[in-house]
Coordinates of C-alpha atoms in Angstrom, one line a residue:
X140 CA 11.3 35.7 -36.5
X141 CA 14.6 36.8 -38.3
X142 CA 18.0 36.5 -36.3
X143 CA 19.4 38.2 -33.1
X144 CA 18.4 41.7 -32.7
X145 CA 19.3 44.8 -30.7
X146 CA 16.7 45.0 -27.0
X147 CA 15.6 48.2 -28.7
X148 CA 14.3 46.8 -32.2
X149 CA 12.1 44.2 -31.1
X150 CA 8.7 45.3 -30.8
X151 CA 5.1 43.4 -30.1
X152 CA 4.8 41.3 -33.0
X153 CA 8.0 39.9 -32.4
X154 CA 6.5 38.9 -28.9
X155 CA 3.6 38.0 -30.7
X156 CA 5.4 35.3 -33.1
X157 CA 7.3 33.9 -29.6
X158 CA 4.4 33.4 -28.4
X159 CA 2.7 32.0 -31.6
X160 CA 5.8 29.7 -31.3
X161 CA 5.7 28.6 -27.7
X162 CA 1.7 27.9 -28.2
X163 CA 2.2 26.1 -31.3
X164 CA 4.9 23.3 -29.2
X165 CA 3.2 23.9 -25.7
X166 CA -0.8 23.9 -26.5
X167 CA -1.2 23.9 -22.5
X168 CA 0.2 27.1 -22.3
X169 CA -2.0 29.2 -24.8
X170 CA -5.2 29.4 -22.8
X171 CA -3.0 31.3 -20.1
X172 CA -1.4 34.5 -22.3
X173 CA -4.8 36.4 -21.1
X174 CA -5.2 35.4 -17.8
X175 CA -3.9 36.3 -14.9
X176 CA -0.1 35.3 -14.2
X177 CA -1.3 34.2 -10.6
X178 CA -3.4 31.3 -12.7
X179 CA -0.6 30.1 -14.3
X180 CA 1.9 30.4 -11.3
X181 CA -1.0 27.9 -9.9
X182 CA -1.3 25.6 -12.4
X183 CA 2.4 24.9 -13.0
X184 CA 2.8 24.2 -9.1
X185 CA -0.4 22.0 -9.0
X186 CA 1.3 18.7 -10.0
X187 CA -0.6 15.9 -8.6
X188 CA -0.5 12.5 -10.0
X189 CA 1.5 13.7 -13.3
X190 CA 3.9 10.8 -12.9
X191 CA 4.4 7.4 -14.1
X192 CA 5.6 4.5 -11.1
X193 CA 8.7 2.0 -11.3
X194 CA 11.1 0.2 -9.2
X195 CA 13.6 2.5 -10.2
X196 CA 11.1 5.9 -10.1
X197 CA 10.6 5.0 -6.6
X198 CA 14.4 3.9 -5.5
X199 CA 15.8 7.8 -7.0
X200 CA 12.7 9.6 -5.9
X201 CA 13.3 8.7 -2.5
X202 CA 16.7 9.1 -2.8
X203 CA 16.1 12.8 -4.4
X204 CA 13.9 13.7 -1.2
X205 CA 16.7 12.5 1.2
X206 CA 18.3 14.7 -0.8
X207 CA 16.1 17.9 -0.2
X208 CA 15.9 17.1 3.3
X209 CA 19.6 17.1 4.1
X210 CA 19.7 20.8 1.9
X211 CA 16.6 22.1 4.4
X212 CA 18.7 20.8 7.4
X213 CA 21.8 22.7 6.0
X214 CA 19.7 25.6 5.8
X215 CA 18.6 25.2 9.0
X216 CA 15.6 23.8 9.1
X217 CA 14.5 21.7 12.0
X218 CA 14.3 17.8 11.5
X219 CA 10.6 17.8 11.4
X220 CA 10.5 20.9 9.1
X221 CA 12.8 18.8 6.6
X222 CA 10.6 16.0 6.4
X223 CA 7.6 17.9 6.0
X224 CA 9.3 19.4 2.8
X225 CA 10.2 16.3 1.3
X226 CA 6.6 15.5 2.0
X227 CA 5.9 18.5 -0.1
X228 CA 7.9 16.9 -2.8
X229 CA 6.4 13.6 -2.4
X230 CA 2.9 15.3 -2.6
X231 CA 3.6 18.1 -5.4
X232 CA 6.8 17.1 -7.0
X233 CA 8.1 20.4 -8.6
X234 CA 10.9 22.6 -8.2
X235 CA 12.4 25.7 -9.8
X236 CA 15.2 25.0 -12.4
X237 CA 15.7 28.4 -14.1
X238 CA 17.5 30.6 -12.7
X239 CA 21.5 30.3 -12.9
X240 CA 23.2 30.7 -9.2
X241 CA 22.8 34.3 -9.1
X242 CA 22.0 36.4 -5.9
X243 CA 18.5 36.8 -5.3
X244 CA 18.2 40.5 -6.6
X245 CA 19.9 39.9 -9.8
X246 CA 16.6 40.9 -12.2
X247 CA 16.4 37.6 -13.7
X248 CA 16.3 35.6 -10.8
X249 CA 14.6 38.3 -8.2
X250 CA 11.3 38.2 -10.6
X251 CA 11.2 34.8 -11.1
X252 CA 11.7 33.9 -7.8
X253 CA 8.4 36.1 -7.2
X254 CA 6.5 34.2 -9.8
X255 CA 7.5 31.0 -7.5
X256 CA 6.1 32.6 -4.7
X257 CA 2.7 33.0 -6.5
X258 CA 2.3 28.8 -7.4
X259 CA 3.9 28.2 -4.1
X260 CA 1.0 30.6 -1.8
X261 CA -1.6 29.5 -3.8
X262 CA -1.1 25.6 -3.7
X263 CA 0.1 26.2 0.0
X264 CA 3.1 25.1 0.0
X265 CA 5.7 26.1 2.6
X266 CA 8.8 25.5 0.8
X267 CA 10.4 26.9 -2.2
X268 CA 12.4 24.1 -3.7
X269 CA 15.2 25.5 -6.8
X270 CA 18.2 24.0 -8.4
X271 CA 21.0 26.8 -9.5
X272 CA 23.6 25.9 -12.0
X273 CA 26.8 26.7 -10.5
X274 CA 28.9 25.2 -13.4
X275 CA 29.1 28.9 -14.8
X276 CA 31.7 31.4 -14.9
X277 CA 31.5 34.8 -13.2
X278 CA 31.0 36.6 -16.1
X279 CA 28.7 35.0 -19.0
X280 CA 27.8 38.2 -20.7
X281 CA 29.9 41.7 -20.4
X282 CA 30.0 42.7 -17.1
X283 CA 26.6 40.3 -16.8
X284 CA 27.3 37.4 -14.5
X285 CA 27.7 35.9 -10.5
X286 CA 30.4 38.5 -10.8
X287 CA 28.6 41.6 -11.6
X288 CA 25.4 43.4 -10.5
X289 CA 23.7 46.4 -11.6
X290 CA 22.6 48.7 -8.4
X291 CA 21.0 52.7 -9.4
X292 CA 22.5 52.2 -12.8
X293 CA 26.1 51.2 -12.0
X294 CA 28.0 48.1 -12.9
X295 CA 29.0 46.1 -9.4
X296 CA 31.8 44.0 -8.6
X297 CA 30.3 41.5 -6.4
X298 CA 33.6 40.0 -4.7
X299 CA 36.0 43.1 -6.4
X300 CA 37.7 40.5 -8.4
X301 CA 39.9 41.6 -11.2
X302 CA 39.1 40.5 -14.3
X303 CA 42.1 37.9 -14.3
X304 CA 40.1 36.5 -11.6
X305 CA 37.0 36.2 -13.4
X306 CA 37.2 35.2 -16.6
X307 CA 38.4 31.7 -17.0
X308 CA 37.1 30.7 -13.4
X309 CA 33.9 29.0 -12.7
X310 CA 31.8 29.8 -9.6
X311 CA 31.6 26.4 -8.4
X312 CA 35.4 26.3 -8.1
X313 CA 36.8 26.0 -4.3
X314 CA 39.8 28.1 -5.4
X315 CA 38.3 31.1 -2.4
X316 CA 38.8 32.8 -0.3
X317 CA 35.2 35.0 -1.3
X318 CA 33.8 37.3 0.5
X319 CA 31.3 39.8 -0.9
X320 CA 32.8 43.3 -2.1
X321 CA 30.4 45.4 -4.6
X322 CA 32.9 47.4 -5.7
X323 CA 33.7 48.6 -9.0
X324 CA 35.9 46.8 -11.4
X325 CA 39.3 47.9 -9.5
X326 CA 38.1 46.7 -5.8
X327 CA 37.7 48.2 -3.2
X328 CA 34.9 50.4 -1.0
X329 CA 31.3 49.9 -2.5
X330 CA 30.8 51.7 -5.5
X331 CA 27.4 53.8 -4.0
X332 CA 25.5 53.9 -1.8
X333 CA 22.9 51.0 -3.0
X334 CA 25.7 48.7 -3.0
X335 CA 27.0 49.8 0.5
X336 CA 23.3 49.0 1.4
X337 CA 23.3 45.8 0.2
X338 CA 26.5 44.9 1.2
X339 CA 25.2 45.8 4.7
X340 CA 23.0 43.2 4.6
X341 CA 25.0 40.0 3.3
X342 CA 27.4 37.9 5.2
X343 CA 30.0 39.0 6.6
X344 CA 32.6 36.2 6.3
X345 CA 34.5 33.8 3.7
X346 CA 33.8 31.7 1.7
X347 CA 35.6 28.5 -0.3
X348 CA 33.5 29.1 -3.2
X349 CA 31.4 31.5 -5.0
X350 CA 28.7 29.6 -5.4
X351 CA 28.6 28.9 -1.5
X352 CA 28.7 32.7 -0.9
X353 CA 25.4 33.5 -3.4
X354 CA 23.5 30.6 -1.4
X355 CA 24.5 31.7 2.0
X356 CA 23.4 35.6 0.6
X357 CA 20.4 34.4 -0.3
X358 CA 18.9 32.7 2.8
X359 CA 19.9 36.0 4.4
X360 CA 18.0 38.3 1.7
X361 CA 15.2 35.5 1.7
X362 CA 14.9 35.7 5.6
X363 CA 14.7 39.6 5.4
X364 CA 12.1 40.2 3.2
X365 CA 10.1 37.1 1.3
X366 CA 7.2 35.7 3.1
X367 CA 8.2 34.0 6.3
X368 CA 5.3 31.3 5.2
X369 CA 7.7 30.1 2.6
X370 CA 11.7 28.6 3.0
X371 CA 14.1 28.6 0.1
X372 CA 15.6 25.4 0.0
X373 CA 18.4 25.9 -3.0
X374 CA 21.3 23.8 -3.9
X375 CA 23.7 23.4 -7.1
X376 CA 25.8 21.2 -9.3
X377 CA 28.5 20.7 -6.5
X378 CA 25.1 19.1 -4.3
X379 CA 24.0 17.1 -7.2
X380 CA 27.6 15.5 -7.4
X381 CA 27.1 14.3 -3.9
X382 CA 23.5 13.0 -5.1
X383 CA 24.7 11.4 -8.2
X384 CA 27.6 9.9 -5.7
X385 CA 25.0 8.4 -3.6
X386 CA 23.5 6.7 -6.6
X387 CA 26.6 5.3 -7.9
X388 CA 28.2 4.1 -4.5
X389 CA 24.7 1.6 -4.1
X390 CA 25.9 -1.3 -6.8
X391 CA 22.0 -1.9 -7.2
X392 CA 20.8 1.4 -8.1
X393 CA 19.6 2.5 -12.2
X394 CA 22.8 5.1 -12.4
X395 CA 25.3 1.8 -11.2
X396 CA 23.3 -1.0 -13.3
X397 CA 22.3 0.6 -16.6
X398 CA 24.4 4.2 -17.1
X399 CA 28.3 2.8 -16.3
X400 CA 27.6 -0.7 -16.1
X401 CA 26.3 -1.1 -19.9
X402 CA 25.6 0.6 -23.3
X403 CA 23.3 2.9 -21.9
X404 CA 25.6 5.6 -22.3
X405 CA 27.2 4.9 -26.1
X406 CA 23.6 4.3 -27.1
X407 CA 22.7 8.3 -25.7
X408 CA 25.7 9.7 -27.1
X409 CA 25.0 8.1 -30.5
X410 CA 21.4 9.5 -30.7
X411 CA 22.6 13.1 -29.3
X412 CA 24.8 13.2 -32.6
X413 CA 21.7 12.3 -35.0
X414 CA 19.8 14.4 -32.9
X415 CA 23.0 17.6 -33.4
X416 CA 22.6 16.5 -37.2
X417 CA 19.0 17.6 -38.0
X418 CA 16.8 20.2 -37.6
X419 CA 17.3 20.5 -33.3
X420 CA 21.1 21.0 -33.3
X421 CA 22.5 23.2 -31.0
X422 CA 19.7 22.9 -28.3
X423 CA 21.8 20.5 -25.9
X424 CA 24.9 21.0 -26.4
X425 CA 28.1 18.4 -27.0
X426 CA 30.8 20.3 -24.9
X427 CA 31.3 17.8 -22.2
X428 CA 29.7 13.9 -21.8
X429 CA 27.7 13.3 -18.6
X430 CA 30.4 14.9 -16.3
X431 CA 32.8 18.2 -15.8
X432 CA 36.2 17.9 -14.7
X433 CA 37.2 20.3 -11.9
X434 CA 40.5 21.8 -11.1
X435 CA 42.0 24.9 -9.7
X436 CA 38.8 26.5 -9.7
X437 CA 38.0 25.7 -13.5
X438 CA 35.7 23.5 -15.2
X439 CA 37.1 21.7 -18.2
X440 CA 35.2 19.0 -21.1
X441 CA 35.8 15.6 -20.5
X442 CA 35.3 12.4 -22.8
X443 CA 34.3 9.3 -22.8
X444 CA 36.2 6.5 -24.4
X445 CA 37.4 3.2 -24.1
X446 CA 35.4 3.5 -20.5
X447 CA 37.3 6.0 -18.8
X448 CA 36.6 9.6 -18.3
X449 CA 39.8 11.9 -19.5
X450 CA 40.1 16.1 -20.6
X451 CA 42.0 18.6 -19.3
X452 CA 45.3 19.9 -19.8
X453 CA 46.5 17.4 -17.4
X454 CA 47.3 14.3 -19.3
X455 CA 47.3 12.3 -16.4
X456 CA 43.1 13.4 -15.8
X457 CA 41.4 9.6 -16.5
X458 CA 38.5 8.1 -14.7
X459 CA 37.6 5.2 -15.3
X460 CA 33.9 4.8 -16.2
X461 CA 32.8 2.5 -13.5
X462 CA 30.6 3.1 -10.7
X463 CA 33.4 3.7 -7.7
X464 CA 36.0 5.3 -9.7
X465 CA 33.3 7.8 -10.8
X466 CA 31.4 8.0 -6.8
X467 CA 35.3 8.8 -5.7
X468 CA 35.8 11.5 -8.0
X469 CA 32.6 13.1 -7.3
X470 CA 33.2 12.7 -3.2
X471 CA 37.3 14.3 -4.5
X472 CA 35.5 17.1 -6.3
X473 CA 37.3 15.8 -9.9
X474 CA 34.1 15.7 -11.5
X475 CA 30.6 17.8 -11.4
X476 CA 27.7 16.1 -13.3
X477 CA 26.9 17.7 -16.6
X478 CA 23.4 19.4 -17.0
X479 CA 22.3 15.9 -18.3
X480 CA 23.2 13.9 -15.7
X481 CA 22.2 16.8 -13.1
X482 CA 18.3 16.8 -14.8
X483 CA 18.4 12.7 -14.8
X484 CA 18.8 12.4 -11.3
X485 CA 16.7 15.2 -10.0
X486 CA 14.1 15.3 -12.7
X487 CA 13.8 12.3 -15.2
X488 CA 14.6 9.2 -12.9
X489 CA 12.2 10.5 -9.9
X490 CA 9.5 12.6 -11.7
X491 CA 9.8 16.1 -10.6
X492 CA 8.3 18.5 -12.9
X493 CA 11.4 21.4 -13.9
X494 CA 10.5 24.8 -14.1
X495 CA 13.1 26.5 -17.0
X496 CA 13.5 29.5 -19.3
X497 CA 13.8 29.9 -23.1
X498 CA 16.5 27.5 -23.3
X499 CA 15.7 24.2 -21.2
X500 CA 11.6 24.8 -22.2
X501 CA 12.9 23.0 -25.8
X502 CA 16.2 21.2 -24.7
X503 CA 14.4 19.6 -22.0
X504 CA 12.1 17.8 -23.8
X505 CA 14.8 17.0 -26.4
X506 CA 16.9 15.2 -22.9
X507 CA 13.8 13.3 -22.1
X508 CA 14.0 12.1 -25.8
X509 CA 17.5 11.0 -25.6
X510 CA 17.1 9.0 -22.7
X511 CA 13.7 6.9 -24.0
X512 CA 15.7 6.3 -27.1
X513 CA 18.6 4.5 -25.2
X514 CA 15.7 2.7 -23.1
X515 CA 14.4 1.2 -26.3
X516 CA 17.9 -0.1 -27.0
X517 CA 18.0 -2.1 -23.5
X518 CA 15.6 -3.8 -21.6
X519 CA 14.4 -1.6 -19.6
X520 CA 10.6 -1.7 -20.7
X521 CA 9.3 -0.2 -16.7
X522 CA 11.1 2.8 -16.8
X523 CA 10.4 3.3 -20.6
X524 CA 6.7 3.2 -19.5
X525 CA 7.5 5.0 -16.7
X526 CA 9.0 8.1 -18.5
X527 CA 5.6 7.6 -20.9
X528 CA 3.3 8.3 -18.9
X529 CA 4.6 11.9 -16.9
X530 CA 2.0 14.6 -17.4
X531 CA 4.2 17.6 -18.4
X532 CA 7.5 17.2 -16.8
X533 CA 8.8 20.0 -17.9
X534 CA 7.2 23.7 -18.4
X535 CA 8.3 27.5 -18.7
X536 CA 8.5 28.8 -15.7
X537 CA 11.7 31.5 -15.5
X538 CA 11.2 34.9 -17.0
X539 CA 7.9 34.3 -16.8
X540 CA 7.6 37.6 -14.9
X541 CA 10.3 40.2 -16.3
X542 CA 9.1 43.6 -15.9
X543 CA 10.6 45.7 -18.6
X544 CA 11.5 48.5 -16.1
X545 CA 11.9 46.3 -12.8
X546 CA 14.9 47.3 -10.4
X547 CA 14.9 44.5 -7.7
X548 CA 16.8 46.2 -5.3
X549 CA 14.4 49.5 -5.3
X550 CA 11.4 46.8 -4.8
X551 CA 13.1 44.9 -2.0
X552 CA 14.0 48.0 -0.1
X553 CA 10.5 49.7 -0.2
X554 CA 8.3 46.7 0.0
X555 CA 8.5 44.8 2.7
X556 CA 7.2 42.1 2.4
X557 CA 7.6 40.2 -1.2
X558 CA 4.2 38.4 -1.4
X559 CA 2.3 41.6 -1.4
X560 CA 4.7 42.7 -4.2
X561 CA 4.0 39.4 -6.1
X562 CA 0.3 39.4 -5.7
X563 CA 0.8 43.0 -7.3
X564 CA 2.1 41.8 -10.3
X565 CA -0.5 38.4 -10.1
X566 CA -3.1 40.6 -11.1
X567 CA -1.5 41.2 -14.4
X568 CA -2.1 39.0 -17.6
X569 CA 1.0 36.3 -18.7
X570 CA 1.0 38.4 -22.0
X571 CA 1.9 41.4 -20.0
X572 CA 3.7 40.2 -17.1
X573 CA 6.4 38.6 -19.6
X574 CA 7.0 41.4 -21.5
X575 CA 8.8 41.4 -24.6
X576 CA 9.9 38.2 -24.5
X577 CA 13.4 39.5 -25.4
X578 CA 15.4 36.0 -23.6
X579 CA 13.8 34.5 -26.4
X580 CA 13.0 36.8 -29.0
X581 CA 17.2 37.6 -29.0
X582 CA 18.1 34.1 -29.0
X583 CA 19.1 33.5 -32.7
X584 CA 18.2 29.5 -32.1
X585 CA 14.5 30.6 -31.3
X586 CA 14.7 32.5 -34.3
X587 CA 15.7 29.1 -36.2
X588 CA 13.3 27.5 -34.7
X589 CA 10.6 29.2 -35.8
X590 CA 11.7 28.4 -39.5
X591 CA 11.9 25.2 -39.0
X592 CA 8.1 25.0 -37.7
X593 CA 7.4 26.9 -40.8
X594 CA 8.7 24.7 -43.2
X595 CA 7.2 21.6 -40.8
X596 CA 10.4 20.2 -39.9
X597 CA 9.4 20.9 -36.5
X598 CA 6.0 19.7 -35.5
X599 CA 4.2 19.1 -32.2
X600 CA 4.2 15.4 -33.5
X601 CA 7.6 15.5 -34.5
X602 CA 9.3 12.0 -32.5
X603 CA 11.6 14.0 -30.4
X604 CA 8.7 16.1 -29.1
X605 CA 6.9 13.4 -27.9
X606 CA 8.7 13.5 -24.6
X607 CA 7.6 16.8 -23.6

C-alpha cells in the first residue's frame, strides 16, 4: 500500500493487500473472506468461555453488568428484561464498540448496526449491547460528523447549527438546548423532503446535549423498524464517567488500589512513549492522559503530574489524582474518561470482547499491551494471568458491511423490517460485503503499516501483538 488516496483510485488489489494485511495480524479472520458474512457475524458474537477469572475480573464485571442494566432500565426496559440482558453479558460477553455516536442512519453506523443484527439473531440473543464515543465534535470531517447527514444527495444540518456552533464543541457537551433541525447549513425548515421525513419521525423535544438527542433518536428509529426480537441498549463516554465513578468511590476496587493509588499509571505512560517511539506510533494517541476535561461544552487535554490532573485554559483546572477528587469530578462532569480508561473499565478489567473498525482492530491490541506491561511492573500476577488467558478480546467488527452504493434512509423506508434486510446482505461473502475497504485502504497509518510488516518490524510475534 502507498499513502492516502482519492475513494476513486483505489481499486481491488488495494483491497486485496488490506486484506493480505488484516490476515497476516488476525489469522482467525482469513478463513472468513469467502464465506458468508452471516458466518462471521456468528462467530464474532459466539464468545463463550474466552475469558481469563480474577478477583478483580469478577469485582468490574459485575460492576459493568450493573452497569448495562441501569442503561436497559433507562431505555425502558422492565426490571426483569434488564437482568436478563446482563445475563446475556454474563453468558456471551460482547458488545459493539465501533461506531462513533452517530444517528442510526448515518451509513457507517446504519450497516454496521445490521451486521450486529446478524451475530445477535443467530446466537439468539435479545439485546444489542454498543458503546458510542461521544467525546467527538460535530463535525470530524467536512460537513461529515453528529452535525451533518447526507439524505437524496444533500448535506443536512442535523440541529441547524451554525458553524460557530459546531466547530470547537464537542457532542458530549451539556452546553444545549438541542433539538433536531435537518436543515441546511443556515437553519431553518428541512432541506427536502427526506429530511422533513425523517425529521417526522425523531423526538420532538430538547435536549442538554447532543449526544443525549442521537441516543434518544435512536431508540425511536430502532423501535420503528429493527427487529422487535432485539433491544439497543447504547450508552457513551458521559455513562462510562459515572462507571469509572463507581469504581473509584469503592476504596477497595482495582481503579482505587492500583490506577491512582500507585505507579500503575507513570509505569503506562512511560511504556506508551516507547511504544509512540517505534515502529506503532501514532496508533493510540498521546493527546490527553486517562481523562478529558469538560467545560462549556468543550473537551480539552489534560496532564498528569505531580498527582494532580490540570489542562485547560483555566489555570485554576487541577484535580488531584486521588480516588475522590477524581469520582467528584466525574459525578461534576469536570472530567470524561479517555478512550483508555473508557476500554479498561468496559473491556480489559471485565472481559468483554470489543467489536471496532480500522482503527481500534490494531490500537486495541496495542492498549491491552500497555496495560500487561504496567502489570509486570507491580504485583499484580492474577490479573496479569488473567488478561493472558482472553481468547480474542478484541476483533473487527464495524464496517464490516459497507455497501459501496448503500443509502440507509432509502433501505429503512422501504424495508420494513431490518432483519430481512440484513439476512439479504448475510448471504453475501465478507470479501464482498466489505467492499473496498476504503476506511482502511485511505488511512495513511494502514498504509505504514503495511511497510513495516514488509520489512518485519511488525510481526504476528512481535511483543506488543501478543495481547491481541
Amino acid at each position: 500500500m502507498s499513502g492516502q488516496r482519492s475513494n476513486g483510485n483505489w481499486g481491488s488489489s488495494s483491497a486485496a493487500e488490506v486484506r493480505r494485511t488484516m490476515s497476516y495480524l488476525m489469522p482467525d479472520l482469513a478463513p472468513f473472506w469467502e464465506r458468508p458474512l452471516k458466518d462471521y457475524a456468528q462467530a464474532v458474537y459466539r464468545a463463550e468461555s474466552v475469558r481469563g477469572e480474577s478477583v478483580h475480573r469478577q469485582d468490574a464485571a459485575a460492576r459493568f453488568r450493573r452497569f448495562i442494566e441501569r442503561i436497559a432500565l433507562r431505555s425502558g426496559a422492565t426490571q426483569a428484561d434488564a437482568e436478563g440482558a446482563s445475563r446475556q453479558l454474563a453468558a456471551s460477553p460482547v458488545i459493539q464498540t465501533g461506531p462513533h455516536c452517530h444517528l442510526l442512519i448515518e451509513p457507517d453506523a446504519f450497516y454496521t448496526h445490521l451486521f450486529s443484527m446478524l451475530g445477535l439473531t443467530s446466537n439468539a440473543h435479545r439485546w444489542h449491547i454498543c458503546y458510542s464515543a461521544s467525546t467527538v465534535k460535530f463535525v470530524e470531517k467536512a460537513k461529515k460528523g453528529p452535525g451533518w447527514l447526507r439524505l437524496d444527495g444533500e448535506a443536512v444540518n442535523v440541529f441547524g447549527l451554525s458553524r460557530r456552533r459546531m466547530d470547537p464543541y464537542s457532542i458530549c457537551g451539556f452546553d444545549g438546548p438541542y433539538r433536531f433541525a435537518l436543515s441546511s447549513a443556515q437553519g431553518g425548515e428541512p432541506v427536502n423532503t427526506a429530511a422533513a421525513r425523517l425529521k417526522a419521525i425523531l423526538p420532538d423535544m430538547e435536549f442538554s446535549s447532543a449526544a443525549e438527542a442521537i441516543k434518544a433518536a435512536n431508540l425511536a428509529l430502532w423501535r420503528r423498524s429493527f427487529s422487535p426480537s432485539v433491544g439497543l441498549l447504547q450508552f457513551d463516554d458521559i455513562d462510562v464517567a459515572d462507571l469509572v465513578a463507581e469504581h473509584f468511590e469503592d476504596p477497595a476496587s482495582w481503579l482505587s488500589t492500583r490506577l491512582a493509588g500507585g505507579q500503575f499509571a507513570q509505569k503506562l505512560l512511560r511504556t506508551l512513549d516507547r511504544l509512540n517511539g517505534g515502529p506503532w506510533a501514532g496508533w493510540i494517541r498521546q493527546t490527553t492522559e486517562f481523562f478529558w476535561g469538560l467545560a462549556d461544552g468543550r473537551i480539552f487535554p489534560v496532564r498528569l503530574k505531580d498527582g494532580v490532573l490540570s489542562g485547560g485554559s483555566s489555570p485554576g483546572f487541577h484535580v488531584p489524582f486521588e480516588p475522590q477528587s477524581i469520582a467528584a469530578a466525574l459525578r461534576q462532569r469536570k472530567l470524561v474518561p479517555n478512550l483508555l480508561l473508557t476500554f479498561l473499565v468496559i473491556s480489559i478489567l471485565p472481559g468483554i470482547r470489543v467489536l471496532g473498525g480500522c482503527r481500534q482492530t490494531v490500537y486495541y491490541p496495542l492498549m491491552r499491551y500497555l496495560v500487561a506491561t504496567a502489570l509486570e511492573c507491580s504485583d499484580d500476577s492474577g490479573l496479569l494471568d488473567t488478561l493472558r488467558a482472553d481468547v480474542r478480546p478484541g476483533v473487527w467488527g464495524h464496517r464490516v458491511l459497507r455497501p459501496d452504493d448503500g443509502y440507509p434512509f432509502r433501505e429503512f423506508e422501504e424495508c420494513g423490517e431490518m432483519s430481512e434486510l440484513a439476512a439479504h446482505y448475510g448471504n453475501c461473502s465478507l470479501e464482498e460485503a466489505s467492499g473496498n475497504l476504503f476506511s482502511f485502504a485511505s488511512d495513511p497509518i494502514w498504509a505504514e503499516l503495511a511497510a513495516h510488516i514488509r520489512a518485519r518490524r511488525i510481526h504476528p510475534a512481535s511483543p506488543e501483538w501478543q495481547w491481541a
